[in-house]
C-alpha cells in the first residue's frame, strides 16, 4: 500500500486526497499525513476524511512530515510560488511520485530545479494541468494526433473573465497550446495588460486576488514550425472562459473548455462527443499516478511539460520588459 502525504489542505488539496479516497481498491494507497501552515485547515482536513482515514497525522513542517512518515506519494497544493522546496525536499527524501499543482513554479530556475531533482532521484512528477484528464480534451487531442485536421499549422488560445491571470489560469491555456502543438516552444513575444507594464517577476498572492497578476497576450513559436496566439485578457473581456482553436492543413478543431468540441472540414462542422469517464480531472490525475507507480508509464502532464509552460510565462514577462522583443526559450532538456 502506498503511503500518501498532502501539503496544502484547502479545496484543491482535499481534491488530491479525494482522488486517493476514490480508488476502487482501498488497499492500493491511503492518505497518512497532511501538512499546512494553518492549524485550522489541518483540523478541517482531518474531519473531512475521518470516516475514511481516522488516523491522519498532521504537520506544520513539511520536512518533519517527510522525515517521519516514509511517504511514497506527495501531493502539493500550496500557493504557486511555494512549490519548489517542497518538491525538491520530497525527491531527496525518497518519495516515489509527486502530484504538483500548476503552475509548476513561478521562475525558470525553480522549475528547472524541481525537474532536475525528480529526475536525479527517479521520482515520477505529474503536474495538474487538469484538461489532460478531461474526456472532451482527451478525445480532441486523439483526433489531432490521428491527423483528422491534417498537419497542425497554428493554434489560437483564448482566456477570458476576471480570473484570466497569467500564472493562475493562463498556465492552463498555455499548457493546452503546447500540448496540441506537438512541439516545444522556442521563442515567445508577450504583452501584459495595461497597468502591469513593469511587472517583471511573479508578485502574486498564490492566485487569490486577480489584481496581483496580469493578464497577457502572446505569440509563440514551436520547434516543429507551429505558431500560436494566446489571447489572455484583459480580465474585463466577456465570453467563454477558455477556448482553443487548432488549425491544420485540412481542417480545424475548436474546444470550448469542458463544454464542447467542433471539428470543421470542407466547411462542414461536426460536433465531437466523448464517452464519460468514471473519474476525471484532478482525481483522475491522482489515479494515474498510482497506476504508474504500480505498472510503469509516463504522466499525461509531466514535469517537463510544466517546465515548458513556466518558460513561456517567464518569456512573456521578459518580452514586455524588452519592448515586446522575441525571447528565446531553452530547447535542450
Short mmCIF file of C-alpha atoms in Angstrom, two decimals:
data_model
loop_
_atom_site.label_atom_id
_atom_site.label_comp_id
_atom_site.label_asym_id
_atom_site.label_seq_id
_atom_site.Cartn_x
_atom_site.Cartn_y
_atom_site.Cartn_z
CA UNK A 1 0.00 0.00 0.00
CA UNK A 2 1.32 3.43 -0.96
CA UNK A 3 1.59 6.00 1.83
CA UNK A 4 0.36 9.42 0.69
CA UNK A 5 1.01 12.86 2.17
CA UNK A 6 -0.78 16.08 1.22
CA UNK A 7 0.75 19.55 1.52
CA UNK A 8 -1.81 22.35 1.30
CA UNK A 9 -5.18 21.47 2.81
CA UNK A 10 -7.61 23.88 1.19
CA UNK A 11 -10.07 22.82 -1.51
CA UNK A 12 -7.58 21.61 -4.11
CA UNK A 13 -5.59 19.63 -1.56
CA UNK A 14 -8.85 17.99 -0.49
CA UNK A 15 -9.43 17.02 -4.12
CA UNK A 16 -5.96 15.48 -4.29
CA UNK A 17 -6.81 13.34 -1.28
CA UNK A 18 -10.24 12.56 -2.73
CA UNK A 19 -8.51 11.04 -5.74
CA UNK A 20 -6.91 8.52 -3.39
CA UNK A 21 -10.14 8.02 -1.44
CA UNK A 22 -11.98 7.13 -4.66
CA UNK A 23 -9.66 4.29 -5.64
CA UNK A 24 -11.80 1.17 -6.09
CA UNK A 25 -9.30 -0.86 -4.07
CA UNK A 26 -8.53 0.97 -0.79
CA UNK A 27 -5.51 -1.27 -0.26
CA UNK A 28 -3.63 0.42 -3.14
CA UNK A 29 -2.99 3.70 -1.30
CA UNK A 30 -4.06 5.74 1.70
CA UNK A 31 -3.50 9.28 2.95
CA UNK A 32 -1.49 9.00 6.15
CA UNK A 33 -0.35 12.61 6.67
CA UNK A 34 -1.25 16.21 5.90
CA UNK A 35 0.75 19.41 6.19
CA UNK A 36 -0.32 23.06 6.24
CA UNK A 37 0.87 26.24 7.88
CA UNK A 38 -2.68 26.87 9.18
CA UNK A 39 -3.65 24.51 12.05
CA UNK A 40 -7.38 25.15 11.50
CA UNK A 41 -7.12 23.82 7.94
CA UNK A 42 -5.45 20.67 9.25
CA UNK A 43 -8.33 20.12 11.66
CA UNK A 44 -10.87 20.55 8.85
CA UNK A 45 -8.89 18.19 6.62
CA UNK A 46 -8.90 15.52 9.32
CA UNK A 47 -12.65 15.95 9.81
CA UNK A 48 -13.31 15.71 6.07
CA UNK A 49 -11.64 12.32 5.80
CA UNK A 50 -12.30 10.97 9.30
CA UNK A 51 -14.63 8.30 8.01
CA UNK A 52 -12.03 7.04 5.52
CA UNK A 53 -8.76 7.60 7.35
CA UNK A 54 -9.29 8.33 11.06
CA UNK A 55 -5.58 8.39 11.88
CA UNK A 56 -4.22 11.09 9.53
CA UNK A 57 -1.15 12.68 11.15
CA UNK A 58 -0.84 16.46 10.81
CA UNK A 59 2.19 18.71 10.49
CA UNK A 60 3.03 22.37 10.02
CA UNK A 61 6.54 21.47 8.77
CA UNK A 62 6.86 19.57 5.51
CA UNK A 63 10.37 18.47 6.42
CA UNK A 64 9.15 16.90 9.66
CA UNK A 65 6.41 15.09 7.75
CA UNK A 66 8.88 13.77 5.18
CA UNK A 67 11.26 12.64 7.93
CA UNK A 68 8.66 10.78 9.99
CA UNK A 69 6.11 9.36 7.54
CA UNK A 70 8.12 7.36 4.97
CA UNK A 71 5.86 8.61 2.17
CA UNK A 72 5.57 7.02 -1.26
CA UNK A 73 3.44 9.78 -2.81
CA UNK A 74 3.33 13.50 -2.08
CA UNK A 75 0.77 15.98 -3.38
CA UNK A 76 1.47 19.72 -3.41
CA UNK A 77 -1.39 22.23 -3.37
CA UNK A 78 0.21 25.29 -1.82
CA UNK A 79 0.46 28.81 -3.26
CA UNK A 80 2.07 28.95 -6.70
CA UNK A 81 5.41 30.38 -5.55
CA UNK A 82 5.86 27.88 -2.69
CA UNK A 83 6.16 24.62 -4.65
CA UNK A 84 9.89 24.40 -5.21
CA UNK A 85 11.36 23.48 -1.81
CA UNK A 86 8.50 21.05 -1.18
CA UNK A 87 9.14 19.09 -4.37
CA UNK A 88 12.95 19.19 -4.14
CA UNK A 89 12.92 18.08 -0.50
CA UNK A 90 10.42 15.30 -1.22
CA UNK A 91 12.52 13.96 -4.08
CA UNK A 92 15.59 13.86 -1.83
CA UNK A 93 13.58 12.19 0.94
CA UNK A 94 12.75 9.20 -1.25
CA UNK A 95 9.13 9.63 -2.31
CA UNK A 96 8.29 7.72 -5.49
CA UNK A 97 5.71 10.04 -7.04
CA UNK A 98 4.69 13.71 -6.74
CA UNK A 99 1.46 15.34 -7.93
CA UNK A 100 2.10 19.11 -8.02
CA UNK A 101 -0.37 21.87 -8.67
CA UNK A 102 0.08 24.20 -11.59
CA UNK A 103 1.97 26.31 -12.41
CA UNK A 104 4.88 24.04 -11.59
CA UNK A 105 6.82 27.09 -10.38
CA UNK A 106 6.97 30.86 -10.85
CA UNK A 107 10.53 31.14 -12.16
CA UNK A 108 12.52 29.28 -14.81
CA UNK A 109 15.21 28.45 -12.26
CA UNK A 110 12.76 26.94 -9.78
CA UNK A 111 11.05 24.82 -12.43
CA UNK A 112 14.41 23.51 -13.65
CA UNK A 113 15.48 22.66 -10.09
CA UNK A 114 12.27 20.72 -9.45
CA UNK A 115 12.52 18.69 -12.64
CA UNK A 116 16.24 18.03 -12.09
CA UNK A 117 15.66 16.84 -8.52
CA UNK A 118 12.91 14.44 -9.56
CA UNK A 119 14.91 13.04 -12.46
CA UNK A 120 18.03 12.63 -10.32
CA UNK A 121 16.11 10.60 -7.74
CA UNK A 122 13.87 8.67 -10.14
CA UNK A 123 10.68 10.37 -8.93
CA UNK A 124 7.59 10.48 -11.16
CA UNK A 125 6.46 14.13 -11.34
CA UNK A 126 2.94 14.91 -12.55
CA UNK A 127 1.66 18.49 -12.91
CA UNK A 128 -2.02 19.33 -12.51
CA UNK A 129 -2.86 20.81 -15.88
CA UNK A 130 -6.26 19.27 -15.42
CA UNK A 131 -7.51 19.11 -19.00
CA UNK A 132 -5.21 16.18 -19.71
CA UNK A 133 -7.68 14.14 -17.64
CA UNK A 134 -10.92 15.54 -19.11
CA UNK A 135 -12.76 13.37 -21.67
CA UNK A 136 -13.53 16.04 -24.28
CA UNK A 137 -9.95 17.32 -24.26
CA UNK A 138 -8.54 13.82 -24.43
CA UNK A 139 -10.78 12.97 -27.39
CA UNK A 140 -9.94 16.21 -29.20
CA UNK A 141 -6.23 15.52 -28.82
CA UNK A 142 -6.71 11.98 -30.14
CA UNK A 143 -8.34 13.40 -33.29
CA UNK A 144 -5.49 15.83 -33.87
CA UNK A 145 -2.91 13.08 -33.31
CA UNK A 146 -4.79 10.87 -35.78
CA UNK A 147 -4.45 13.52 -38.50
CA UNK A 148 -8.14 14.43 -38.68
CA UNK A 149 -7.24 18.06 -39.43
CA UNK A 150 -4.01 17.29 -41.29
CA UNK A 151 -0.75 18.75 -40.04
CA UNK A 152 -1.15 21.34 -37.29
CA UNK A 153 -0.21 24.81 -38.57
CA UNK A 154 -1.33 27.21 -35.86
CA UNK A 155 -3.27 27.41 -32.60
CA UNK A 156 -5.36 30.19 -31.10
CA UNK A 157 -5.98 30.05 -27.36
CA UNK A 158 -8.26 32.45 -25.51
CA UNK A 159 -8.72 33.01 -21.79
CA UNK A 160 -11.35 35.47 -20.60
CA UNK A 161 -13.00 36.76 -17.48
CA UNK A 162 -11.85 38.38 -14.26
CA UNK A 163 -9.58 35.45 -13.36
CA UNK A 164 -7.61 35.47 -16.62
CA UNK A 165 -4.44 35.72 -14.54
CA UNK A 166 -1.27 34.66 -16.32
CA UNK A 167 0.09 32.32 -13.66
CA UNK A 168 -3.11 31.13 -12.02
CA UNK A 169 -5.22 30.25 -15.07
CA UNK A 170 -3.14 31.31 -18.05
CA UNK A 171 -0.95 28.30 -17.29
CA UNK A 172 -3.88 26.01 -18.22
CA UNK A 173 -4.42 27.68 -21.60
CA UNK A 174 -0.72 27.84 -22.40
CA UNK A 175 -0.33 24.18 -21.48
CA UNK A 176 -3.18 23.26 -23.83
CA UNK A 177 -1.49 25.23 -26.62
CA UNK A 178 1.80 23.42 -26.02
CA UNK A 179 0.03 20.05 -25.81
CA UNK A 180 -1.81 20.41 -29.11
CA UNK A 181 1.22 21.90 -30.89
CA UNK A 182 3.10 18.61 -30.69
CA UNK A 183 6.34 20.56 -30.29
CA UNK A 184 8.42 22.54 -27.81
CA UNK A 185 8.25 26.34 -27.54
CA UNK A 186 11.42 28.02 -28.78
CA UNK A 187 10.55 31.71 -28.53
CA UNK A 188 7.75 33.96 -27.36
CA UNK A 189 6.69 37.59 -27.68
CA UNK A 190 4.45 38.99 -24.95
CA UNK A 191 2.31 41.97 -24.00
CA UNK A 192 0.89 42.46 -20.49
CA UNK A 193 -2.41 44.15 -19.78
CA UNK A 194 -2.38 47.92 -19.04
CA UNK A 195 -1.25 48.71 -15.52
CA UNK A 196 1.30 45.88 -15.43
CA UNK A 197 3.91 47.28 -17.80
CA UNK A 198 6.66 46.98 -15.16
CA UNK A 199 5.66 43.52 -13.91
CA UNK A 200 8.97 41.68 -14.35
CA UNK A 201 8.63 38.80 -11.87
CA UNK A 202 5.87 36.95 -10.03
CA UNK A 203 4.27 39.14 -7.38
CA UNK A 204 1.00 37.29 -6.87
CA UNK A 205 -0.61 36.11 -3.67
CA UNK A 206 -0.96 32.46 -4.62
CA UNK A 207 -3.73 33.03 -7.13
CA UNK A 208 -6.39 34.53 -4.85
CA UNK A 209 -6.51 38.22 -5.82
CA UNK A 210 -6.76 38.91 -9.59
CA UNK A 211 -5.28 42.38 -9.12
CA UNK A 212 -1.90 40.89 -8.16
CA UNK A 213 -1.31 39.18 -11.53
CA UNK A 214 -1.53 40.46 -15.10
CA UNK A 215 -3.50 39.08 -17.96
CA UNK A 216 -1.38 38.83 -21.12
CA UNK A 217 -1.31 38.27 -24.85
CA UNK A 218 1.46 36.35 -26.61
CA UNK A 219 2.77 34.95 -29.87
CA UNK A 220 4.62 31.62 -29.54
CA UNK A 221 6.82 29.72 -31.99
CA UNK A 222 7.45 25.96 -31.68
CA UNK A 223 10.36 23.85 -32.87
CA UNK A 224 8.15 21.98 -35.35
CA UNK A 225 7.05 25.17 -37.10
CA UNK A 226 3.68 25.55 -35.37
CA UNK A 227 2.75 29.10 -34.37
CA UNK A 228 0.35 30.02 -31.59
CA UNK A 229 -1.54 33.07 -30.44
CA UNK A 230 -2.52 33.38 -26.78
CA UNK A 231 -5.20 35.94 -26.01
CA UNK A 232 -5.33 36.13 -22.26
CA UNK A 233 -7.03 39.37 -21.46
CA UNK A 234 -7.78 41.83 -20.31
CA UNK A 235 -9.64 40.49 -17.31
CA UNK A 236 -12.72 42.51 -18.27
CA UNK A 237 -13.21 40.61 -21.55
CA UNK A 238 -16.53 38.71 -21.56
CA UNK A 239 -17.26 35.44 -23.32
CA UNK A 240 -16.48 31.73 -22.83
CA UNK A 241 -13.84 31.41 -20.14
CA UNK A 242 -11.45 29.20 -22.08
CA UNK A 243 -11.20 28.04 -25.69
CA UNK A 244 -8.66 26.59 -28.12
CA UNK A 245 -8.76 26.53 -31.92
CA UNK A 246 -6.31 24.12 -33.57
CA UNK A 247 -5.85 24.87 -37.28
CA UNK A 248 -4.49 22.19 -39.60
CA UNK A 249 -3.86 21.76 -43.31
CA UNK A 250 -7.23 20.07 -43.92
CA UNK A 251 -9.46 21.36 -41.14
CA UNK A 252 -9.68 22.82 -37.68
CA UNK A 253 -10.85 21.78 -34.24
CA UNK A 254 -12.39 24.12 -31.67
CA UNK A 255 -12.65 23.18 -28.00
CA UNK A 256 -14.70 25.37 -25.65
CA UNK A 257 -13.25 24.43 -22.29
CA UNK A 258 -15.01 21.34 -20.94
CA UNK A 259 -18.29 22.04 -22.71
CA UNK A 260 -17.95 21.08 -26.36
CA UNK A 261 -15.66 20.46 -29.32
CA UNK A 262 -16.30 21.06 -33.01
CA UNK A 263 -14.43 19.54 -35.95
CA UNK A 264 -14.61 21.61 -39.15
CA UNK A 265 -13.61 20.12 -42.52
CA UNK A 266 -14.66 21.15 -46.02
CA UNK A 267 -16.86 23.86 -44.47
CA UNK A 268 -18.84 21.20 -42.60
CA UNK A 269 -18.97 21.39 -38.80
CA UNK A 270 -19.28 18.21 -36.74
CA UNK A 271 -19.89 18.19 -33.01
CA UNK A 272 -17.41 15.99 -31.19
CA UNK A 273 -18.51 13.98 -28.20
CA UNK A 274 -16.55 11.87 -25.74
CA UNK A 275 -17.70 8.97 -23.58
CA UNK A 276 -18.00 9.83 -19.91
CA UNK A 277 -15.19 8.61 -17.67
CA UNK A 278 -15.93 7.09 -14.27
CA UNK A 279 -13.50 9.59 -12.79
CA UNK A 280 -11.94 12.66 -14.39
CA UNK A 281 -9.99 15.82 -13.70
CA UNK A 282 -7.73 16.12 -10.67
CA UNK A 283 -8.93 12.87 -9.17
CA UNK A 284 -8.14 11.02 -12.41
CA UNK A 285 -4.65 12.51 -12.31
CA UNK A 286 -4.16 11.02 -8.86
CA UNK A 287 -5.40 7.64 -10.09
CA UNK A 288 -2.96 7.81 -12.98
CA UNK A 289 -0.02 8.48 -10.67
CA UNK A 290 -0.83 5.45 -8.52
CA UNK A 291 -1.15 3.31 -11.66
CA UNK A 292 2.22 4.50 -12.98
CA UNK A 293 3.92 3.60 -9.71
CA UNK A 294 2.37 0.14 -9.90
CA UNK A 295 2.95 -0.71 -13.55
CA UNK A 296 5.18 1.98 -15.09
CA UNK A 297 4.48 4.66 -17.65
CA UNK A 298 4.58 8.42 -18.09
CA UNK A 299 2.11 11.00 -16.72
CA UNK A 300 -0.21 12.73 -19.18
CA UNK A 301 1.16 16.02 -17.82
CA UNK A 302 4.85 15.67 -16.97
CA UNK A 303 7.29 17.82 -15.05
CA UNK A 304 9.00 18.79 -18.29
CA UNK A 305 5.65 19.81 -19.75
CA UNK A 306 5.08 22.01 -16.73
CA UNK A 307 8.60 23.40 -17.04
CA UNK A 308 7.94 24.43 -20.66
CA UNK A 309 4.86 26.40 -19.60
CA UNK A 310 6.83 28.22 -16.89
CA UNK A 311 9.43 29.13 -19.52
CA UNK A 312 6.72 30.57 -21.77
CA UNK A 313 5.19 32.59 -18.93
CA UNK A 314 8.60 33.93 -17.88
CA UNK A 315 9.33 34.72 -21.52
CA UNK A 316 6.14 36.78 -21.75
CA UNK A 317 7.27 38.90 -18.79
CA UNK A 318 10.77 39.30 -20.22
CA UNK A 319 9.40 40.26 -23.64
CA UNK A 320 7.29 43.01 -22.06
CA UNK A 321 10.41 44.43 -20.38
CA UNK A 322 12.39 44.31 -23.64
CA UNK A 323 9.97 46.23 -25.81
CA UNK A 324 7.96 43.12 -26.78
CA UNK A 325 11.03 41.52 -28.37
CA UNK A 326 11.16 37.76 -29.02
CA UNK A 327 12.55 35.85 -26.03
CA UNK A 328 14.26 32.57 -26.84
CA UNK A 329 13.40 29.55 -24.72
CA UNK A 330 15.83 26.68 -23.96
CA UNK A 331 15.13 23.67 -26.16
CA UNK A 332 17.73 21.22 -24.82
CA UNK A 333 16.47 19.32 -21.79
#
